[in-house]
Amino acid sequence: MTSTFHFLPLCTLLFLIISPSSLAQTSFRPKALVLPISKDASSLQYIAQLNQRTPLVPIKLTLDLGGQFLWVDCEQHYASSTYKPIRCHSAQCSLANGNGCGECYSSPKPGCNNNTCSQFPDNTVTHTATGGELAQDVVSIQSTNGLNPGRVVSVSSFIFTCGSTFLLKGLASGVKGMAGLGRTRISVPSQFSTAFSFHRKFAICLSSSTSFNGVMFFGDGPYVLLPNNDVSKSLIYTPLIKNPVSTASAYTQGFGGTKISTVNPYTIMETSIYNAVLKAFIKELANVPRVASVAPFGACFSSKNIGSTRVGPAVPQIDFVLQSESVFWTVFGSNSMVQVSKDVLCLGFVDGGSNPRTSIVIGGYQIEDNLLQFDLATSRLGFSSSLSFQRTTCANFNFTANA
Ligand SMILES: *[C@@H]1O[C@H](CO)[C@@H](O)[C@H](O)[C@H]1NC(C)=O
Ligand SMILES: *[C@@H]1O[C@H](CO)[C@@H](O)[C@H](O)[C@H]1NC(C)=O
Protein backbone atom coordinates (compact mmCIF):
# COMPACT_ATOMS: atom_id res chain seq x y z
CA MET A 1 0.00 0.00 0.00
CA THR A 2 2.66 2.49 1.02
CA SER A 3 4.85 1.76 -1.95
CA THR A 4 1.97 2.44 -4.32
CA PHE A 5 1.38 5.71 -2.59
CA HIS A 6 5.00 6.78 -2.95
CA PHE A 7 5.15 5.68 -6.53
CA LEU A 8 2.51 8.07 -7.78
CA PRO A 9 4.31 11.40 -7.23
CA LEU A 10 7.43 9.89 -8.73
CA CYS A 11 5.59 8.92 -11.90
CA THR A 12 4.03 12.32 -12.20
CA LEU A 13 7.39 13.97 -11.71
CA LEU A 14 9.06 11.82 -14.34
CA PHE A 15 6.25 12.48 -16.77
CA LEU A 16 6.47 16.23 -16.26
CA ILE A 17 10.21 16.32 -16.73
CA ILE A 18 10.49 13.93 -19.61
CA SER A 19 7.45 14.61 -21.72
CA PRO A 20 8.28 18.02 -23.25
CA SER A 21 11.65 16.97 -24.64
CA SER A 22 10.54 13.47 -25.71
CA LEU A 23 7.58 14.94 -27.57
CA ALA A 24 9.91 17.21 -29.45
CA GLN A 25 12.28 14.39 -30.38
CA THR A 26 10.08 11.36 -30.93
CA SER A 27 8.39 11.29 -34.27
CA PHE A 28 4.80 10.15 -34.39
CA ARG A 29 4.44 6.43 -34.95
CA PRO A 30 1.12 5.35 -36.49
CA LYS A 31 -0.61 2.10 -35.53
CA ALA A 32 -2.34 1.79 -38.88
CA LEU A 33 -2.70 3.59 -42.21
CA VAL A 34 -5.71 4.18 -44.42
CA LEU A 35 -6.31 4.69 -48.15
CA PRO A 36 -9.54 5.35 -50.06
CA ILE A 37 -10.07 2.88 -52.93
CA SER A 38 -12.23 3.89 -55.87
CA LYS A 39 -13.73 1.69 -58.57
CA ASP A 40 -13.20 2.79 -62.15
CA ALA A 41 -16.49 2.49 -64.04
CA SER A 42 -15.07 1.62 -67.44
CA SER A 43 -12.17 -0.73 -66.63
CA LEU A 44 -13.73 -2.07 -63.39
CA GLN A 45 -10.30 -1.70 -61.79
CA TYR A 46 -9.87 -0.67 -58.17
CA ILE A 47 -7.74 2.44 -57.82
CA ALA A 48 -5.62 3.68 -54.91
CA GLN A 49 -3.85 7.01 -54.71
CA LEU A 50 -0.50 7.42 -52.96
CA ASN A 51 1.60 10.56 -52.70
CA GLN A 52 5.15 10.02 -53.92
CA ARG A 53 8.31 12.06 -54.71
CA THR A 54 9.68 15.46 -53.64
CA PRO A 55 7.71 17.62 -54.09
CA LEU A 56 4.87 15.15 -53.45
CA VAL A 57 2.67 14.20 -56.40
CA PRO A 58 -0.58 12.21 -56.09
CA ILE A 59 -0.17 8.98 -58.11
CA LYS A 60 -3.14 6.83 -59.11
CA LEU A 61 -2.41 3.10 -59.05
CA THR A 62 -4.39 0.02 -60.02
CA LEU A 63 -4.65 -2.24 -56.98
CA ASP A 64 -3.13 -5.70 -57.52
CA LEU A 65 -3.70 -8.00 -54.56
CA GLY A 66 -1.24 -10.63 -55.84
CA GLY A 67 1.27 -8.11 -57.23
CA GLN A 68 4.89 -8.22 -56.10
CA PHE A 69 5.59 -4.53 -55.56
CA LEU A 70 4.73 -0.95 -56.43
CA TRP A 71 5.65 0.03 -59.96
CA VAL A 72 5.15 3.38 -61.64
CA ASP A 73 5.89 4.87 -65.04
CA CYS A 74 9.24 6.65 -64.70
CA GLU A 75 9.49 7.50 -68.40
CA GLN A 76 7.09 10.41 -68.32
CA HIS A 77 6.79 13.25 -65.82
CA TYR A 78 8.95 11.69 -63.10
CA ALA A 79 10.64 14.59 -61.35
CA SER A 80 11.86 14.22 -57.79
CA SER A 81 14.82 15.48 -55.80
CA THR A 82 14.70 12.38 -53.57
CA TYR A 83 14.78 9.66 -56.27
CA LYS A 84 17.53 7.09 -55.53
CA PRO A 85 18.29 4.14 -57.82
CA ILE A 86 19.04 0.88 -55.98
CA ARG A 87 22.53 -0.39 -56.79
CA CYS A 88 23.04 -3.92 -58.02
CA HIS A 89 24.43 -6.36 -55.42
CA SER A 90 23.08 -4.14 -52.60
CA ALA A 91 21.07 -5.38 -49.61
CA GLN A 92 17.89 -3.73 -50.97
CA CYS A 93 18.47 -5.46 -54.30
CA SER A 94 18.47 -8.89 -52.69
CA LEU A 95 15.48 -7.96 -50.51
CA ALA A 96 13.66 -7.14 -53.74
CA ASN A 97 14.81 -10.34 -55.47
CA GLY A 98 16.39 -8.14 -58.11
CA ASN A 99 18.43 -9.67 -60.87
CA GLY A 100 21.32 -8.35 -62.89
CA CYS A 101 22.83 -4.93 -63.24
CA GLY A 102 20.99 -2.39 -65.37
CA GLU A 103 22.82 -0.24 -67.89
CA CYS A 104 21.44 2.80 -69.63
CA TYR A 105 22.76 4.52 -72.72
CA SER A 106 21.37 8.00 -72.33
CA SER A 107 21.75 10.75 -69.76
CA PRO A 108 20.94 9.59 -66.20
CA LYS A 109 17.33 10.11 -65.08
CA PRO A 110 14.73 8.22 -63.00
CA GLY A 111 14.46 4.74 -64.53
CA CYS A 112 17.73 5.10 -66.43
CA ASN A 113 20.98 4.79 -64.47
CA ASN A 114 24.04 2.56 -64.58
CA ASN A 115 24.80 -0.27 -62.15
CA THR A 116 21.24 -0.45 -60.90
CA CYS A 117 19.32 -3.45 -59.66
CA SER A 118 16.72 -4.59 -62.16
CA GLN A 119 13.33 -6.21 -61.77
CA PHE A 120 10.37 -6.96 -64.02
CA PRO A 121 7.42 -4.62 -63.52
CA ASP A 122 4.35 -6.35 -64.92
CA ASN A 123 0.93 -5.23 -65.97
CA THR A 124 -1.14 -8.13 -64.62
CA VAL A 125 -4.27 -6.93 -66.42
CA THR A 126 -2.76 -7.32 -69.91
CA HIS A 127 0.01 -9.78 -68.90
CA THR A 128 2.76 -7.53 -70.20
CA ALA A 129 6.14 -7.11 -68.51
CA THR A 130 9.38 -5.28 -69.12
CA GLY A 131 12.75 -4.78 -67.44
CA GLY A 132 12.97 -1.84 -65.06
CA GLU A 133 15.22 -0.19 -62.53
CA LEU A 134 14.53 -0.64 -58.80
CA ALA A 135 14.52 2.61 -56.91
CA GLN A 136 13.54 4.36 -53.70
CA ASP A 137 11.65 7.57 -53.12
CA VAL A 138 9.44 9.25 -50.53
CA VAL A 139 5.87 7.93 -50.15
CA SER A 140 3.32 9.57 -47.89
CA ILE A 141 -0.04 8.33 -46.62
CA GLN A 142 -2.60 9.10 -43.91
CA SER A 143 -2.45 7.30 -40.59
CA THR A 144 -5.62 6.18 -38.85
CA ASN A 145 -6.95 5.21 -35.44
CA GLY A 146 -9.42 2.96 -37.25
CA LEU A 147 -12.26 5.50 -37.12
CA ASN A 148 -10.99 8.49 -39.13
CA PRO A 149 -7.88 9.45 -41.07
CA GLY A 150 -5.22 11.05 -38.87
CA ARG A 151 -2.00 12.84 -39.60
CA VAL A 152 0.03 12.21 -42.73
CA VAL A 153 3.15 10.06 -42.31
CA SER A 154 5.89 9.32 -44.80
CA VAL A 155 8.43 6.65 -45.64
CA SER A 156 11.59 8.27 -46.99
CA SER A 157 13.00 5.29 -48.92
CA PHE A 158 10.02 3.36 -50.22
CA ILE A 159 11.18 0.70 -52.72
CA PHE A 160 9.46 0.49 -56.10
CA THR A 161 10.19 -0.50 -59.69
CA CYS A 162 10.35 1.85 -62.65
CA GLY A 163 8.00 0.82 -65.44
CA SER A 164 7.60 2.32 -68.87
CA THR A 165 4.76 4.30 -70.40
CA PHE A 166 3.71 1.45 -72.73
CA LEU A 167 3.14 -0.76 -69.67
CA LEU A 168 0.20 1.48 -68.66
CA LYS A 169 -1.83 0.32 -71.66
CA GLY A 170 -4.95 -1.47 -70.39
CA LEU A 171 -4.95 0.30 -67.03
CA ALA A 172 -7.68 2.76 -66.06
CA SER A 173 -7.42 6.27 -67.39
CA GLY A 174 -5.10 8.50 -65.32
CA VAL A 175 -3.39 5.53 -63.64
CA LYS A 176 0.44 5.65 -63.49
CA GLY A 177 1.28 2.17 -62.23
CA MET A 178 0.18 -0.68 -60.00
CA ALA A 179 0.22 -1.17 -56.24
CA GLY A 180 1.24 -4.78 -55.52
CA LEU A 181 -0.06 -6.12 -52.20
CA GLY A 182 1.37 -9.63 -52.54
CA ARG A 183 3.43 -11.89 -50.32
CA THR A 184 6.89 -10.39 -50.89
CA ARG A 185 9.30 -8.43 -48.72
CA ILE A 186 8.81 -5.27 -50.81
CA SER A 187 5.06 -5.34 -51.43
CA VAL A 188 3.25 -2.19 -50.34
CA PRO A 189 1.86 -3.71 -47.08
CA SER A 190 5.22 -5.31 -46.18
CA GLN A 191 7.08 -2.04 -46.54
CA PHE A 192 4.57 -0.06 -44.48
CA SER A 193 4.63 -2.69 -41.73
CA THR A 194 8.42 -2.61 -41.63
CA ALA A 195 8.65 1.18 -41.74
CA PHE A 196 6.28 1.70 -38.81
CA SER A 197 6.85 -1.62 -36.98
CA PHE A 198 3.21 -2.61 -36.93
CA HIS A 199 1.51 -5.97 -37.46
CA ARG A 200 2.02 -7.51 -40.87
CA LYS A 201 -1.66 -7.28 -41.61
CA PHE A 202 -3.74 -5.34 -44.07
CA ALA A 203 -7.39 -5.26 -45.05
CA ILE A 204 -9.28 -4.40 -48.21
CA CYS A 205 -12.92 -3.42 -48.42
CA LEU A 206 -13.91 -2.77 -52.03
CA SER A 207 -16.96 -0.65 -52.72
CA SER A 208 -19.52 -1.90 -55.23
CA SER A 209 -20.22 1.71 -56.13
CA THR A 210 -18.24 3.71 -58.67
CA SER A 211 -19.31 6.92 -56.89
CA PHE A 212 -18.45 6.14 -53.27
CA ASN A 213 -14.98 5.04 -52.21
CA GLY A 214 -14.13 1.80 -50.49
CA VAL A 215 -11.24 1.59 -48.05
CA MET A 216 -7.99 -0.21 -47.40
CA PHE A 217 -6.13 -0.43 -44.08
CA PHE A 218 -2.48 -1.26 -43.42
CA GLY A 219 -1.96 -2.64 -39.91
CA ASP A 220 -4.39 -4.21 -37.48
CA GLY A 221 -7.95 -3.14 -36.57
CA PRO A 222 -10.08 -1.53 -35.37
CA TYR A 223 -11.59 -1.05 -38.80
CA VAL A 224 -14.65 1.04 -38.04
CA LEU A 225 -17.40 1.57 -40.61
CA LEU A 226 -20.41 3.81 -40.01
CA PRO A 227 -22.54 3.50 -37.96
CA ASN A 228 -19.75 2.76 -35.46
CA ASN A 229 -19.22 -0.88 -36.44
CA ASP A 230 -15.74 -2.34 -35.89
CA VAL A 231 -15.83 -5.00 -38.60
CA SER A 232 -12.45 -6.43 -37.52
CA LYS A 233 -14.38 -8.05 -34.64
CA SER A 234 -16.53 -10.25 -36.86
CA LEU A 235 -14.00 -11.98 -39.09
CA ILE A 236 -13.89 -15.71 -39.83
CA TYR A 237 -10.38 -17.08 -40.50
CA THR A 238 -8.97 -19.53 -43.01
CA PRO A 239 -5.33 -20.41 -43.71
CA LEU A 240 -3.57 -19.04 -46.77
CA ILE A 241 -1.39 -21.53 -48.60
CA LYS A 242 1.31 -21.16 -51.21
CA ASN A 243 0.03 -22.42 -54.53
CA PRO A 244 2.76 -24.37 -56.30
CA VAL A 245 1.42 -23.40 -59.72
CA SER A 246 0.23 -19.86 -59.16
CA THR A 247 2.65 -16.93 -58.76
CA ALA A 248 4.38 -17.03 -55.38
CA SER A 249 3.13 -13.60 -54.33
CA ALA A 250 -0.57 -14.48 -54.79
CA TYR A 251 -3.04 -15.23 -51.97
CA THR A 252 -4.36 -18.75 -52.29
CA GLN A 253 -6.59 -21.06 -50.26
CA GLY A 254 -7.54 -24.68 -50.33
CA PHE A 255 -6.51 -27.66 -52.41
CA GLY A 256 -5.89 -27.03 -56.10
CA GLY A 257 -5.67 -23.34 -55.44
CA THR A 258 -8.41 -20.81 -55.22
CA LYS A 259 -6.81 -17.46 -55.73
CA ILE A 260 -8.26 -14.05 -54.93
CA SER A 261 -7.57 -11.32 -57.47
CA THR A 262 -8.43 -7.64 -57.70
CA VAL A 263 -7.40 -7.39 -61.36
CA ASN A 264 -10.09 -9.81 -62.50
CA PRO A 265 -13.46 -8.08 -62.36
CA TYR A 266 -15.33 -11.41 -62.07
CA THR A 267 -14.61 -14.91 -60.77
CA ILE A 268 -13.03 -17.17 -63.38
CA MET A 269 -13.45 -20.95 -63.18
CA GLU A 270 -11.91 -23.84 -65.01
CA THR A 271 -14.44 -25.10 -67.60
CA SER A 272 -15.61 -28.29 -65.84
CA ILE A 273 -16.09 -26.44 -62.52
CA TYR A 274 -17.82 -23.57 -64.31
CA ASN A 275 -20.21 -25.90 -66.12
CA ALA A 276 -21.06 -27.73 -62.90
CA VAL A 277 -21.76 -24.49 -61.02
CA LEU A 278 -23.82 -23.10 -63.90
CA LYS A 279 -25.88 -26.28 -64.19
CA ALA A 280 -26.61 -26.43 -60.47
CA PHE A 281 -27.48 -22.74 -60.34
CA ILE A 282 -29.83 -22.90 -63.35
CA LYS A 283 -31.55 -25.94 -61.85
CA GLU A 284 -32.14 -24.10 -58.56
CA LEU A 285 -33.54 -21.11 -60.44
CA ALA A 286 -35.73 -23.25 -62.70
CA ASN A 287 -38.81 -21.08 -62.12
CA VAL A 288 -37.10 -17.96 -63.51
CA PRO A 289 -37.04 -17.49 -67.31
CA ARG A 290 -33.57 -17.49 -68.84
CA VAL A 291 -32.78 -14.87 -71.44
CA ALA A 292 -30.01 -14.68 -74.05
CA SER A 293 -26.54 -14.68 -72.46
CA VAL A 294 -24.58 -11.46 -72.37
CA ALA A 295 -20.80 -11.90 -72.69
CA PRO A 296 -18.66 -12.66 -70.75
CA PHE A 297 -21.41 -14.42 -68.76
CA GLY A 298 -23.06 -17.75 -69.56
CA ALA A 299 -26.33 -17.63 -67.64
CA CYS A 300 -28.66 -14.64 -67.67
CA PHE A 301 -32.18 -14.27 -66.33
CA SER A 302 -35.10 -11.91 -66.53
CA SER A 303 -34.78 -9.77 -63.41
CA LYS A 304 -38.53 -9.11 -63.36
CA ASN A 305 -38.98 -12.59 -61.93
CA ILE A 306 -36.32 -12.29 -59.22
CA GLY A 307 -37.18 -10.70 -55.91
CA SER A 308 -34.77 -8.66 -53.86
CA THR A 309 -33.34 -9.09 -50.37
CA ARG A 310 -31.01 -7.15 -48.11
CA VAL A 311 -28.12 -9.06 -49.73
CA GLY A 312 -29.19 -8.43 -53.31
CA PRO A 313 -31.29 -10.45 -55.79
CA ALA A 314 -33.08 -13.44 -54.24
CA VAL A 315 -31.08 -16.24 -55.86
CA PRO A 316 -29.54 -19.44 -54.47
CA GLN A 317 -26.46 -18.70 -52.39
CA ILE A 318 -23.14 -20.16 -53.49
CA ASP A 319 -20.68 -21.42 -50.87
CA PHE A 320 -16.96 -21.57 -51.47
CA VAL A 321 -15.88 -24.30 -49.08
CA LEU A 322 -12.49 -23.37 -47.66
CA GLN A 323 -10.14 -25.43 -45.50
CA SER A 324 -12.87 -27.69 -44.15
CA GLU A 325 -16.55 -28.18 -44.81
CA SER A 326 -17.38 -26.11 -41.76
CA VAL A 327 -15.61 -23.00 -43.05
CA PHE A 328 -17.17 -21.50 -46.11
CA TRP A 329 -17.53 -18.23 -47.80
CA THR A 330 -21.09 -17.60 -48.84
CA VAL A 331 -21.73 -15.54 -51.92
CA PHE A 332 -25.16 -13.91 -51.92
CA GLY A 333 -27.07 -12.31 -54.81
CA SER A 334 -25.37 -8.91 -54.44
CA ASN A 335 -22.00 -10.58 -55.15
CA SER A 336 -23.14 -13.26 -57.60
CA MET A 337 -25.60 -11.47 -59.89
CA VAL A 338 -24.55 -8.69 -62.27
CA GLN A 339 -27.17 -6.29 -63.61
CA VAL A 340 -26.21 -6.03 -67.29
CA SER A 341 -29.30 -4.08 -68.34
CA LYS A 342 -32.54 -2.90 -66.78
CA ASP A 343 -34.25 -6.29 -66.98
CA VAL A 344 -31.36 -8.70 -67.18
CA LEU A 345 -29.31 -10.23 -64.36
CA CYS A 346 -26.41 -12.57 -65.14
CA LEU A 347 -24.49 -14.97 -62.92
CA GLY A 348 -21.17 -13.09 -62.57
CA PHE A 349 -18.80 -16.00 -63.20
CA VAL A 350 -16.67 -16.46 -66.29
CA ASP A 351 -15.45 -19.62 -68.07
CA GLY A 352 -11.66 -19.72 -67.78
CA GLY A 353 -11.08 -22.51 -70.30
CA SER A 354 -9.97 -26.08 -69.70
CA ASN A 355 -6.38 -25.45 -68.70
CA PRO A 356 -6.01 -22.34 -66.53
CA ARG A 357 -3.07 -21.96 -64.09
CA THR A 358 -5.46 -21.66 -61.17
CA SER A 359 -8.76 -23.53 -61.16
CA ILE A 360 -10.75 -20.77 -59.44
CA VAL A 361 -9.80 -17.10 -59.34
CA ILE A 362 -12.21 -15.16 -57.15
CA GLY A 363 -12.64 -11.75 -58.79
CA GLY A 364 -13.34 -8.25 -57.52
CA TYR A 365 -17.14 -8.33 -57.91
CA GLN A 366 -17.40 -11.31 -55.58
CA ILE A 367 -15.46 -9.60 -52.76
CA GLU A 368 -17.13 -6.18 -52.91
CA ASP A 369 -18.73 -5.06 -49.65
CA ASN A 370 -16.91 -7.84 -47.81
CA LEU A 371 -13.93 -6.96 -45.62
CA LEU A 372 -10.90 -9.18 -46.19
CA GLN A 373 -7.97 -9.10 -43.81
CA PHE A 374 -4.65 -10.66 -44.82
CA ASP A 375 -2.32 -11.61 -42.00
CA LEU A 376 1.13 -12.15 -43.49
CA ALA A 377 2.77 -13.25 -40.24
CA THR A 378 0.36 -16.12 -39.56
CA SER A 379 -0.61 -16.72 -43.20
CA ARG A 380 -4.32 -16.49 -42.71
CA LEU A 381 -7.24 -14.69 -44.28
CA GLY A 382 -10.04 -13.16 -42.22
CA PHE A 383 -13.31 -12.46 -44.02
CA SER A 384 -16.48 -10.77 -42.91
CA SER A 385 -19.06 -12.17 -45.36
CA SER A 386 -21.45 -9.63 -46.87
CA LEU A 387 -21.40 -6.43 -44.79
CA SER A 388 -25.06 -5.91 -45.72
CA PHE A 389 -25.90 -8.34 -42.90
CA GLN A 390 -24.23 -5.87 -40.55
CA ARG A 391 -26.14 -3.01 -42.19
CA THR A 392 -23.04 -1.34 -43.54
CA THR A 393 -20.95 -1.26 -46.74
CA CYS A 394 -17.32 -0.73 -47.73
CA ALA A 395 -18.24 2.86 -48.68
CA ASN A 396 -18.91 3.64 -45.00
CA PHE A 397 -15.49 4.56 -43.65
CA ASN A 398 -15.59 8.11 -42.27
CA PHE A 399 -12.92 9.87 -44.35
CA THR A 400 -13.47 13.15 -42.50
CA ALA A 401 -10.09 13.87 -40.93
CA ASN A 402 -9.91 13.83 -37.16
CA ALA A 403 -8.83 17.31 -36.10
C1 LIG B 1 26.51 4.10 -68.53
O1 LIG B 1 27.80 3.61 -68.90
C2 LIG B 1 28.04 3.68 -70.29
C3 LIG B 1 29.37 2.97 -70.59
O2 LIG B 1 30.31 3.19 -69.57
C4 LIG B 1 28.05 5.14 -70.74
O3 LIG B 1 28.24 5.22 -72.12
C5 LIG B 1 26.67 5.75 -70.40
O4 LIG B 1 26.64 7.10 -70.69
C6 LIG B 1 26.35 5.54 -68.92
N1 LIG B 1 24.96 5.95 -68.71
C7 LIG B 1 24.53 6.63 -67.63
C8 LIG B 1 23.08 6.84 -67.55
O5 LIG B 1 25.29 7.06 -66.75
C1 LIG C 1 -17.06 11.59 -39.07
O1 LIG C 1 -15.93 11.97 -38.32
C2 LIG C 1 -15.95 13.34 -37.89
C3 LIG C 1 -14.59 13.62 -37.23
O2 LIG C 1 -14.38 12.77 -36.13
C4 LIG C 1 -17.13 13.55 -36.98
O3 LIG C 1 -17.16 14.91 -36.57
C5 LIG C 1 -18.40 13.19 -37.71
O4 LIG C 1 -19.51 13.28 -36.83
C6 LIG C 1 -18.32 11.75 -38.24
N1 LIG C 1 -19.48 11.48 -39.09
C7 LIG C 1 -20.40 10.58 -38.77
C8 LIG C 1 -21.51 10.42 -39.76
O5 LIG C 1 -20.34 9.93 -37.75
Short mmCIF file of N, CA and C and ligand atoms in Angstrom, two decimals, residues 147-149 226-228 398-403, ligand 2:
data_model
loop_
_atom_site.label_atom_id
_atom_site.label_comp_id
_atom_site.label_asym_id
_atom_site.label_seq_id
_atom_site.Cartn_x
_atom_site.Cartn_y
_atom_site.Cartn_z
N LEU A 147 -10.96 4.84 -37.00
CA LEU A 147 -12.26 5.50 -37.12
C LEU A 147 -12.25 6.61 -38.17
N ASN A 148 -11.14 7.35 -38.23
CA ASN A 148 -10.99 8.49 -39.13
C ASN A 148 -9.55 8.51 -39.62
N PRO A 149 -9.28 9.24 -40.71
CA PRO A 149 -7.88 9.45 -41.07
C PRO A 149 -7.23 10.39 -40.07
N LEU A 226 -19.20 3.21 -40.56
CA LEU A 226 -20.41 3.81 -40.01
C LEU A 226 -21.54 2.80 -40.14
N PRO A 227 -22.48 2.73 -39.20
CA PRO A 227 -22.54 3.50 -37.96
C PRO A 227 -21.78 2.79 -36.82
N ASN A 228 -20.54 3.21 -36.60
CA ASN A 228 -19.75 2.76 -35.46
C ASN A 228 -19.63 1.24 -35.32
N ASN A 398 -15.46 6.66 -42.43
CA ASN A 398 -15.59 8.11 -42.27
C ASN A 398 -14.26 8.78 -42.63
N PHE A 399 -14.17 9.26 -43.87
CA PHE A 399 -12.92 9.87 -44.35
C PHE A 399 -12.75 11.32 -43.90
N THR A 400 -13.66 11.81 -43.05
CA THR A 400 -13.47 13.15 -42.50
C THR A 400 -12.30 13.09 -41.52
N ALA A 401 -11.29 13.93 -41.77
CA ALA A 401 -10.09 13.87 -40.93
C ALA A 401 -10.42 14.25 -39.49
N ASN A 402 -9.74 13.55 -38.57
CA ASN A 402 -9.91 13.83 -37.16
C ASN A 402 -9.02 15.00 -36.81
N ALA A 403 -9.61 16.09 -36.34
CA ALA A 403 -8.83 17.31 -36.10
C ALA A 403 -7.75 17.08 -35.04
C1 LIG B 2 -17.06 11.59 -39.07
O1 LIG B 2 -15.93 11.97 -38.32
C2 LIG B 2 -15.95 13.34 -37.89
C3 LIG B 2 -14.59 13.62 -37.23
O2 LIG B 2 -14.38 12.77 -36.13
C4 LIG B 2 -17.13 13.55 -36.98
O3 LIG B 2 -17.16 14.91 -36.57
C5 LIG B 2 -18.40 13.19 -37.71
O4 LIG B 2 -19.51 13.28 -36.83
C6 LIG B 2 -18.32 11.75 -38.24
N1 LIG B 2 -19.48 11.48 -39.09
C7 LIG B 2 -20.40 10.58 -38.77
C8 LIG B 2 -21.51 10.42 -39.76
O5 LIG B 2 -20.34 9.93 -37.75
#
